[in-house]
């Protein structure tokens, strides 16, 4: 198990001057699922966005250890969001407005798969075979209910849009997969498909960072659970031995315990 992301003393202040991340330090390892538990709005989103290069930071370090280059240490704060994605660090954030972020409603599923490759500046005549195979795979493995891969995404139900959104990041074989609320609003069968996909990524050696709302799921799925409250890490527990009550106490605790 190798360190994949190491975060040291991250701090971030929002435009109202409120600290949204307060001296956050932790490590995400390959081949594990690190769960993040916390009351909504405790800094989970800002933390994942900071790693993805989308959040302005006031202080701190984020290092990525690149498995394709013998675990060479890369300073993520010096990289653009696109460069961070190309390193294999993927963020799948399921927003309230699923179509507002990351998918284009008028485009079909295949074109939405291709959105990720547009940025690489390949030739104008894009190769549709790879994205269409990918779209078919996602439709099949996640049981996306759609007449076909060429159906415009806006005609799908919210839950099916969500599967496309999450499936696309997973299909990119990331080395770090950050999934925030990937099952929000999905039925139990679809939720378990996504949990199985997260587990499969872990088995492939990815470092999975999972933000969830259901403590029972976090305890069942995660190797370690990091609890965040008001932008501070209040504890990191072993997922196999942690109790729901312990996590609950840490979620409302304002003082930071010694790790």
PDB file of C-alpha atoms in Angstrom:
ATOM      1  CA  UNK A   1       0.000   0.000   0.000  1.00  0.00           C
ATOM      2  CA  UNK A   2       1.641   3.187  -1.210  1.00  0.00           C
ATOM      3  CA  UNK A   3       0.859   6.778  -0.351  1.00  0.00           C
ATOM      4  CA  UNK A   4      -0.909   8.330  -3.317  1.00  0.00           C
ATOM      5  CA  UNK A   5      -2.000  11.758  -2.031  1.00  0.00           C
ATOM      6  CA  UNK A   6      -0.427  13.498   0.955  1.00  0.00           C
ATOM      7  CA  UNK A   7      -2.098  16.649   2.240  1.00  0.00           C
ATOM      8  CA  UNK A   8      -0.322  18.873   4.771  1.00  0.00           C
ATOM      9  CA  UNK A   9      -1.842  21.797   6.704  1.00  0.00           C
ATOM     10  CA  UNK A  10      -4.402  22.891   4.101  1.00  0.00           C
ATOM     11  CA  UNK A  11      -6.261  26.093   4.885  1.00  0.00           C
ATOM     12  CA  UNK A  12      -8.799  27.937   2.799  1.00  0.00           C
ATOM     13  CA  UNK A  13     -10.932  30.991   3.501  1.00  0.00           C
ATOM     14  CA  UNK A  14     -14.116  31.691   1.510  1.00  0.00           C
ATOM     15  CA  UNK A  15     -15.058  35.115   0.125  1.00  0.00           C
ATOM     16  CA  UNK A  16     -16.881  35.928   3.370  1.00  0.00           C
ATOM     17  CA  UNK A  17     -13.666  35.410   5.308  1.00  0.00           C
ATOM     18  CA  UNK A  18     -14.855  32.165   6.912  1.00  0.00           C
ATOM     19  CA  UNK A  19     -12.344  29.320   7.184  1.00  0.00           C
ATOM     20  CA  UNK A  20     -13.726  26.418   5.141  1.00  0.00           C
ATOM     21  CA  UNK A  21     -10.569  24.299   5.589  1.00  0.00           C
ATOM     22  CA  UNK A  22      -8.611  24.670   8.777  1.00  0.00           C
ATOM     23  CA  UNK A  23      -5.168  23.030   8.980  1.00  0.00           C
ATOM     24  CA  UNK A  24      -6.217  19.780   7.272  1.00  0.00           C
ATOM     25  CA  UNK A  25      -3.610  16.984   6.996  1.00  0.00           C
ATOM     26  CA  UNK A  26      -4.087  13.360   5.884  1.00  0.00           C
ATOM     27  CA  UNK A  27      -2.848  10.690   3.496  1.00  0.00           C
ATOM     28  CA  UNK A  28      -4.836   8.676   0.919  1.00  0.00           C
ATOM     29  CA  UNK A  29      -3.254   5.346   0.021  1.00  0.00           C
ATOM     30  CA  UNK A  30      -3.467   3.156  -3.049  1.00  0.00           C
ATOM     31  CA  UNK A  31      -5.779   0.171  -2.743  1.00  0.00           C
ATOM     32  CA  UNK A  32      -7.945   1.619  -0.005  1.00  0.00           C
ATOM     33  CA  UNK A  33     -11.201   3.502   0.359  1.00  0.00           C
ATOM     34  CA  UNK A  34     -10.849   6.511   2.621  1.00  0.00           C
ATOM     35  CA  UNK A  35     -14.286   7.674   3.730  1.00  0.00           C
ATOM     36  CA  UNK A  36     -15.034  11.256   4.683  1.00  0.00           C
ATOM     37  CA  UNK A  37     -17.822  11.697   7.214  1.00  0.00           C
ATOM     38  CA  UNK A  38     -19.244  14.985   8.378  1.00  0.00           C
ATOM     39  CA  UNK A  39     -22.378  17.040   8.688  1.00  0.00           C
ATOM     40  CA  UNK A  40     -23.223  18.615   5.285  1.00  0.00           C
ATOM     41  CA  UNK A  41     -21.175  21.721   4.603  1.00  0.00           C
ATOM     42  CA  UNK A  42     -18.283  20.833   6.903  1.00  0.00           C
ATOM     43  CA  UNK A  43     -15.635  21.352   4.197  1.00  0.00           C
ATOM     44  CA  UNK A  44     -15.927  18.026   2.315  1.00  0.00           C
ATOM     45  CA  UNK A  45     -16.559  19.698  -1.055  1.00  0.00           C
ATOM     46  CA  UNK A  46     -13.808  22.280  -0.597  1.00  0.00           C
ATOM     47  CA  UNK A  47     -11.330  19.576   0.373  1.00  0.00           C
ATOM     48  CA  UNK A  48     -11.959  17.486  -2.744  1.00  0.00           C
ATOM     49  CA  UNK A  49     -11.948  20.587  -4.935  1.00  0.00           C
ATOM     50  CA  UNK A  50      -8.620  21.642  -3.407  1.00  0.00           C
ATOM     51  CA  UNK A  51      -7.045  18.319  -4.438  1.00  0.00           C
ATOM     52  CA  UNK A  52      -8.562  18.686  -7.928  1.00  0.00           C
ATOM     53  CA  UNK A  53      -7.096  22.183  -8.243  1.00  0.00           C
ATOM     54  CA  UNK A  54     -10.475  23.921  -8.170  1.00  0.00           C
ATOM     55  CA  UNK A  55     -10.328  25.584  -4.747  1.00  0.00           C
ATOM     56  CA  UNK A  56      -8.239  28.607  -3.820  1.00  0.00           C
ATOM     57  CA  UNK A  57      -5.977  27.770  -0.893  1.00  0.00           C
ATOM     58  CA  UNK A  58      -4.411  30.116   1.626  1.00  0.00           C
ATOM     59  CA  UNK A  59      -1.894  27.635   2.910  1.00  0.00           C
ATOM     60  CA  UNK A  60      -0.741  24.026   2.792  1.00  0.00           C
ATOM     61  CA  UNK A  61       0.732  21.374   0.514  1.00  0.00           C
ATOM     62  CA  UNK A  62      -0.795  18.663  -1.687  1.00  0.00           C
ATOM     63  CA  UNK A  63       1.541  16.017  -3.075  1.00  0.00           C
ATOM     64  CA  UNK A  64       0.708  13.230  -5.498  1.00  0.00           C
ATOM     65  CA  UNK A  65       2.928  10.187  -5.902  1.00  0.00           C
ATOM     66  CA  UNK A  66       2.807   9.193  -9.553  1.00  0.00           C
ATOM     67  CA  UNK A  67       2.676   5.390  -9.978  1.00  0.00           C
ATOM     68  CA  UNK A  68       3.509   5.692 -13.678  1.00  0.00           C
ATOM     69  CA  UNK A  69       6.804   7.370 -12.770  1.00  0.00           C
ATOM     70  CA  UNK A  70       8.027   5.165  -9.949  1.00  0.00           C
ATOM     71  CA  UNK A  71       6.015   7.142  -7.381  1.00  0.00           C
ATOM     72  CA  UNK A  72       7.698  10.414  -8.247  1.00  0.00           C
ATOM     73  CA  UNK A  73       6.457  13.207  -5.977  1.00  0.00           C
ATOM     74  CA  UNK A  74       4.380  15.837  -7.802  1.00  0.00           C
ATOM     75  CA  UNK A  75       3.322  19.139  -6.243  1.00  0.00           C
ATOM     76  CA  UNK A  76      -0.377  19.390  -7.186  1.00  0.00           C
ATOM     77  CA  UNK A  77      -0.622  23.019  -6.123  1.00  0.00           C
ATOM     78  CA  UNK A  78       1.655  23.933  -9.039  1.00  0.00           C
ATOM     79  CA  UNK A  79      -0.619  22.172 -11.567  1.00  0.00           C
ATOM     80  CA  UNK A  80      -3.766  23.282 -13.383  1.00  0.00           C
ATOM     81  CA  UNK A  81      -7.040  21.324 -12.944  1.00  0.00           C
ATOM     82  CA  UNK A  82      -6.571  19.811 -16.430  1.00  0.00           C
ATOM     83  CA  UNK A  83      -2.996  18.702 -15.620  1.00  0.00           C
ATOM     84  CA  UNK A  84      -4.227  17.176 -12.354  1.00  0.00           C
ATOM     85  CA  UNK A  85      -6.899  15.214 -14.234  1.00  0.00           C
ATOM     86  CA  UNK A  86      -4.322  14.004 -16.735  1.00  0.00           C
ATOM     87  CA  UNK A  87      -2.214  12.638 -13.874  1.00  0.00           C
ATOM     88  CA  UNK A  88      -5.175  10.361 -13.089  1.00  0.00           C
ATOM     89  CA  UNK A  89      -6.643  12.323 -10.175  1.00  0.00           C
ATOM     90  CA  UNK A  90     -10.390  12.379 -10.898  1.00  0.00           C
ATOM     91  CA  UNK A  91     -13.210  14.124  -9.087  1.00  0.00           C
ATOM     92  CA  UNK A  92     -16.755  12.863  -9.502  1.00  0.00           C
ATOM     93  CA  UNK A  93     -18.953  15.263  -7.598  1.00  0.00           C
ATOM     94  CA  UNK A  94     -22.653  14.579  -7.881  1.00  0.00           C
ATOM     95  CA  UNK A  95     -24.157  18.037  -7.538  1.00  0.00           C
ATOM     96  CA  UNK A  96     -27.745  18.963  -6.785  1.00  0.00           C
ATOM     97  CA  UNK A  97     -27.989  20.030 -10.404  1.00  0.00           C
ATOM     98  CA  UNK A  98     -26.613  16.984 -12.160  1.00  0.00           C
ATOM     99  CA  UNK A  99     -26.712  18.495 -15.635  1.00  0.00           C
ATOM    100  CA  UNK A 100     -25.145  21.764 -14.526  1.00  0.00           C
ATOM    101  CA  UNK A 101     -21.845  20.126 -13.761  1.00  0.00           C
ATOM    102  CA  UNK A 102     -19.940  17.926 -16.078  1.00  0.00           C
ATOM    103  CA  UNK A 103     -22.619  16.759 -18.516  1.00  0.00           C
ATOM    104  CA  UNK A 104     -24.199  18.573 -21.439  1.00  0.00           C
ATOM    105  CA  UNK A 105     -27.922  17.872 -21.650  1.00  0.00           C
ATOM    106  CA  UNK A 106     -28.368  18.280 -25.406  1.00  0.00           C
ATOM    107  CA  UNK A 107     -25.475  15.945 -26.173  1.00  0.00           C
ATOM    108  CA  UNK A 108     -25.880  12.202 -26.258  1.00  0.00           C
ATOM    109  CA  UNK A 109     -24.135   9.783 -23.914  1.00  0.00           C
ATOM    110  CA  UNK A 110     -21.286   9.133 -26.363  1.00  0.00           C
ATOM    111  CA  UNK A 111     -20.544  12.832 -26.775  1.00  0.00           C
ATOM    112  CA  UNK A 112     -20.606  13.287 -23.022  1.00  0.00           C
ATOM    113  CA  UNK A 113     -17.983  10.547 -22.745  1.00  0.00           C
ATOM    114  CA  UNK A 114     -15.927  12.462 -25.301  1.00  0.00           C
ATOM    115  CA  UNK A 115     -16.077  15.728 -23.363  1.00  0.00           C
ATOM    116  CA  UNK A 116     -13.221  14.407 -21.303  1.00  0.00           C
ATOM    117  CA  UNK A 117     -11.009  13.868 -24.335  1.00  0.00           C
ATOM    118  CA  UNK A 118     -11.802  17.159 -26.080  1.00  0.00           C
ATOM    119  CA  UNK A 119      -9.497  19.040 -23.732  1.00  0.00           C
ATOM    120  CA  UNK A 120      -6.470  17.045 -24.788  1.00  0.00           C
ATOM    121  CA  UNK A 121      -6.587  18.962 -28.073  1.00  0.00           C
ATOM    122  CA  UNK A 122      -6.620  15.919 -30.338  1.00  0.00           C
ATOM    123  CA  UNK A 123      -7.476  16.271 -34.021  1.00  0.00           C
ATOM    124  CA  UNK A 124     -10.790  17.839 -34.881  1.00  0.00           C
ATOM    125  CA  UNK A 125     -12.160  14.616 -36.356  1.00  0.00           C
ATOM    126  CA  UNK A 126     -12.614  12.811 -33.081  1.00  0.00           C
ATOM    127  CA  UNK A 127     -12.567   9.091 -32.904  1.00  0.00           C
ATOM    128  CA  UNK A 128     -16.026   8.073 -31.698  1.00  0.00           C
ATOM    129  CA  UNK A 129     -15.320   4.345 -31.394  1.00  0.00           C
ATOM    130  CA  UNK A 130     -13.575   4.522 -28.027  1.00  0.00           C
ATOM    131  CA  UNK A 131     -16.201   6.793 -26.390  1.00  0.00           C
ATOM    132  CA  UNK A 132     -19.042   4.733 -27.870  1.00  0.00           C
ATOM    133  CA  UNK A 133     -17.552   1.492 -26.482  1.00  0.00           C
ATOM    134  CA  UNK A 134     -17.168   3.307 -23.168  1.00  0.00           C
ATOM    135  CA  UNK A 135     -20.764   4.555 -23.309  1.00  0.00           C
ATOM    136  CA  UNK A 136     -22.009   1.025 -24.049  1.00  0.00           C
ATOM    137  CA  UNK A 137     -19.963  -0.382 -21.170  1.00  0.00           C
ATOM    138  CA  UNK A 138     -21.337   2.178 -18.725  1.00  0.00           C
ATOM    139  CA  UNK A 139     -24.909   1.618 -19.945  1.00  0.00           C
ATOM    140  CA  UNK A 140     -24.471  -2.126 -19.488  1.00  0.00           C
ATOM    141  CA  UNK A 141     -22.545  -2.287 -16.205  1.00  0.00           C
ATOM    142  CA  UNK A 142     -24.637   0.383 -14.480  1.00  0.00           C
ATOM    143  CA  UNK A 143     -27.902  -0.636 -16.135  1.00  0.00           C
ATOM    144  CA  UNK A 144     -28.537   2.897 -17.386  1.00  0.00           C
ATOM    145  CA  UNK A 145     -32.137   3.017 -18.593  1.00  0.00           C
ATOM    146  CA  UNK A 146     -31.903   4.612 -22.034  1.00  0.00           C
ATOM    147  CA  UNK A 147     -33.074   3.777 -25.570  1.00  0.00           C
ATOM    148  CA  UNK A 148     -29.386   3.846 -26.559  1.00  0.00           C
ATOM    149  CA  UNK A 149     -26.012   5.567 -26.333  1.00  0.00           C
ATOM    150  CA  UNK A 150     -27.140   8.257 -28.766  1.00  0.00           C
ATOM    151  CA  UNK A 151     -30.046   9.426 -26.595  1.00  0.00           C
ATOM    152  CA  UNK A 152     -29.598  13.038 -25.370  1.00  0.00           C
ATOM    153  CA  UNK A 153     -28.636  12.985 -21.700  1.00  0.00           C
ATOM    154  CA  UNK A 154     -31.374  15.455 -20.730  1.00  0.00           C
ATOM    155  CA  UNK A 155     -33.968  12.819 -21.695  1.00  0.00           C
ATOM    156  CA  UNK A 156     -32.672  10.424 -19.044  1.00  0.00           C
ATOM    157  CA  UNK A 157     -33.977  10.348 -15.478  1.00  0.00           C
ATOM    158  CA  UNK A 158     -31.860  12.010 -12.793  1.00  0.00           C
ATOM    159  CA  UNK A 159     -30.645   8.692 -11.454  1.00  0.00           C
ATOM    160  CA  UNK A 160     -29.516   7.558 -14.888  1.00  0.00           C
ATOM    161  CA  UNK A 161     -27.733  10.857 -15.537  1.00  0.00           C
ATOM    162  CA  UNK A 162     -25.934  10.291 -12.263  1.00  0.00           C
ATOM    163  CA  UNK A 163     -24.774   6.833 -13.327  1.00  0.00           C
ATOM    164  CA  UNK A 164     -23.315   8.330 -16.515  1.00  0.00           C
ATOM    165  CA  UNK A 165     -21.572  11.042 -14.487  1.00  0.00           C
ATOM    166  CA  UNK A 166     -20.002   8.612 -12.004  1.00  0.00           C
ATOM    167  CA  UNK A 167     -19.377   5.934 -14.619  1.00  0.00           C
ATOM    168  CA  UNK A 168     -17.425   8.296 -16.822  1.00  0.00           C
ATOM    169  CA  UNK A 169     -14.867   9.090 -14.098  1.00  0.00           C
ATOM    170  CA  UNK A 170     -14.552   5.449 -13.086  1.00  0.00           C
ATOM    171  CA  UNK A 171     -14.102   4.399 -16.719  1.00  0.00           C
ATOM    172  CA  UNK A 172     -11.040   6.627 -17.023  1.00  0.00           C
ATOM    173  CA  UNK A 173      -9.111   4.141 -14.786  1.00  0.00           C
ATOM    174  CA  UNK A 174      -8.069   6.833 -12.320  1.00  0.00           C
ATOM    175  CA  UNK A 175      -5.208   6.422  -9.847  1.00  0.00           C
ATOM    176  CA  UNK A 176      -7.122   8.619  -7.401  1.00  0.00           C
ATOM    177  CA  UNK A 177     -10.923   8.610  -7.547  1.00  0.00           C
ATOM    178  CA  UNK A 178     -12.719  11.164  -5.411  1.00  0.00           C
ATOM    179  CA  UNK A 179     -16.438  10.416  -5.333  1.00  0.00           C
ATOM    180  CA  UNK A 180     -18.743  12.772  -3.472  1.00  0.00           C
ATOM    181  CA  UNK A 181     -22.329  11.662  -2.838  1.00  0.00           C
ATOM    182  CA  UNK A 182     -22.238   9.294  -5.844  1.00  0.00           C
ATOM    183  CA  UNK A 183     -25.421   7.500  -4.783  1.00  0.00           C
ATOM    184  CA  UNK A 184     -27.480  10.502  -3.679  1.00  0.00           C
ATOM    185  CA  UNK A 185     -31.047   9.900  -4.834  1.00  0.00           C
ATOM    186  CA  UNK A 186     -30.357   6.487  -6.390  1.00  0.00           C
ATOM    187  CA  UNK A 187     -32.347   3.364  -5.570  1.00  0.00           C
ATOM    188  CA  UNK A 188     -30.734   0.595  -3.538  1.00  0.00           C
ATOM    189  CA  UNK A 189     -29.738  -1.572  -6.528  1.00  0.00           C
ATOM    190  CA  UNK A 190     -28.091   1.303  -8.369  1.00  0.00           C
ATOM    191  CA  UNK A 191     -26.364   2.353  -5.154  1.00  0.00           C
ATOM    192  CA  UNK A 192     -24.853  -1.096  -4.718  1.00  0.00           C
ATOM    193  CA  UNK A 193     -23.642  -1.083  -8.324  1.00  0.00           C
ATOM    194  CA  UNK A 194     -21.742   2.105  -7.602  1.00  0.00           C
ATOM    195  CA  UNK A 195     -20.341   0.735  -4.323  1.00  0.00           C
ATOM    196  CA  UNK A 196     -19.160  -2.334  -6.243  1.00  0.00           C
ATOM    197  CA  UNK A 197     -17.477  -0.099  -8.806  1.00  0.00           C
ATOM    198  CA  UNK A 198     -15.706   1.822  -6.032  1.00  0.00           C
ATOM    199  CA  UNK A 199     -14.534  -1.479  -4.562  1.00  0.00           C
ATOM    200  CA  UNK A 200     -13.321  -2.589  -7.991  1.00  0.00           C
ATOM    201  CA  UNK A 201     -11.271   0.621  -8.267  1.00  0.00           C
ATOM    202  CA  UNK A 202      -9.752  -0.111  -4.880  1.00  0.00           C
ATOM    203  CA  UNK A 203      -8.892  -3.656  -6.016  1.00  0.00           C
ATOM    204  CA  UNK A 204      -7.229  -2.121  -9.096  1.00  0.00           C
ATOM    205  CA  UNK A 205      -4.945  -0.198  -6.755  1.00  0.00           C
ATOM    206  CA  UNK A 206      -6.621   3.211  -6.975  1.00  0.00           C
ATOM    207  CA  UNK A 207      -6.837   5.455  -3.938  1.00  0.00           C
ATOM    208  CA  UNK A 208     -10.571   6.034  -3.488  1.00  0.00           C
ATOM    209  CA  UNK A 209     -11.789   9.006  -1.437  1.00  0.00           C
ATOM    210  CA  UNK A 210     -15.497   8.633  -0.784  1.00  0.00           C
ATOM    211  CA  UNK A 211     -17.751  11.302   0.700  1.00  0.00           C
ATOM    212  CA  UNK A 212     -21.016   9.766   1.820  1.00  0.00           C
ATOM    213  CA  UNK A 213     -24.033  10.678   3.892  1.00  0.00           C
ATOM    214  CA  UNK A 214     -24.953   7.246   5.244  1.00  0.00           C
ATOM    215  CA  UNK A 215     -22.792   6.225   8.209  1.00  0.00           C
ATOM    216  CA  UNK A 216     -23.737   2.550   7.870  1.00  0.00           C
ATOM    217  CA  UNK A 217     -22.433   2.554   4.294  1.00  0.00           C
ATOM    218  CA  UNK A 218     -19.255   4.401   5.259  1.00  0.00           C
ATOM    219  CA  UNK A 219     -18.558   1.830   7.979  1.00  0.00           C
ATOM    220  CA  UNK A 220     -19.225  -1.056   5.621  1.00  0.00           C
ATOM    221  CA  UNK A 221     -17.324   0.270   2.603  1.00  0.00           C
ATOM    222  CA  UNK A 222     -14.323   2.192   3.938  1.00  0.00           C
ATOM    223  CA  UNK A 223     -10.950   1.041   5.215  1.00  0.00           C
ATOM    224  CA  UNK A 224     -10.499   4.273   7.123  1.00  0.00           C
ATOM    225  CA  UNK A 225     -12.978   7.022   7.983  1.00  0.00           C
ATOM    226  CA  UNK A 226     -11.848  10.595   8.338  1.00  0.00           C
ATOM    227  CA  UNK A 227     -14.267  12.851  10.176  1.00  0.00           C
ATOM    228  CA  UNK A 228     -14.439  16.534   9.333  1.00  0.00           C
ATOM    229  CA  UNK A 229     -16.269  19.240  11.246  1.00  0.00           C
ATOM    230  CA  UNK A 230     -16.222  22.955  10.422  1.00  0.00           C
ATOM    231  CA  UNK A 231     -13.229  22.467   8.138  1.00  0.00           C
ATOM    232  CA  UNK A 232     -11.124  20.572  10.677  1.00  0.00           C
ATOM    233  CA  UNK A 233     -10.282  16.889  10.867  1.00  0.00           C
ATOM    234  CA  UNK A 234     -11.586  15.733  14.249  1.00  0.00           C
ATOM    235  CA  UNK A 235     -10.424  12.120  13.923  1.00  0.00           C
ATOM    236  CA  UNK A 236      -9.430   9.282  11.613  1.00  0.00           C
ATOM    237  CA  UNK A 237     -10.850   5.859  12.502  1.00  0.00           C
ATOM    238  CA  UNK A 238     -10.270   2.325  11.289  1.00  0.00           C
ATOM    239  CA  UNK A 239     -13.348   1.461   9.219  1.00  0.00           C
ATOM    240  CA  UNK A 240     -13.325  -2.168  10.356  1.00  0.00           C
ATOM    241  CA  UNK A 241     -13.485  -1.399  14.059  1.00  0.00           C
ATOM    242  CA  UNK A 242     -15.135   2.036  14.213  1.00  0.00           C
ATOM    243  CA  UNK A 243     -18.559   2.335  15.794  1.00  0.00           C
ATOM    244  CA  UNK A 244     -21.321   4.567  14.494  1.00  0.00           C
ATOM    245  CA  UNK A 245     -21.472   6.398  17.830  1.00  0.00           C
ATOM    246  CA  UNK A 246     -17.745   7.254  17.687  1.00  0.00           C
ATOM    247  CA  UNK A 247     -18.149   8.733  14.224  1.00  0.00           C
ATOM    248  CA  UNK A 248     -21.219  10.663  15.383  1.00  0.00           C
ATOM    249  CA  UNK A 249     -19.353  12.174  18.330  1.00  0.00           C
ATOM    250  CA  UNK A 250     -16.458  13.265  16.092  1.00  0.00           C
ATOM    251  CA  UNK A 251     -18.887  14.842  13.613  1.00  0.00           C
ATOM    252  CA  UNK A 252     -20.099  17.291  16.247  1.00  0.00           C
ATOM    253  CA  UNK A 253     -16.837  17.745  18.110  1.00  0.00           C
ATOM    254  CA  UNK A 254     -15.184  21.130  17.862  1.00  0.00           C
ATOM    255  CA  UNK A 255     -11.833  20.319  19.438  1.00  0.00           C
ATOM    256  CA  UNK A 256      -9.292  18.380  17.409  1.00  0.00           C
ATOM    257  CA  UNK A 257      -8.036  15.259  19.138  1.00  0.00           C
ATOM    258  CA  UNK A 258      -4.397  14.252  18.882  1.00  0.00           C
ATOM    259  CA  UNK A 259      -4.130  11.734  16.050  1.00  0.00           C
TER     260      UNK A 259
END
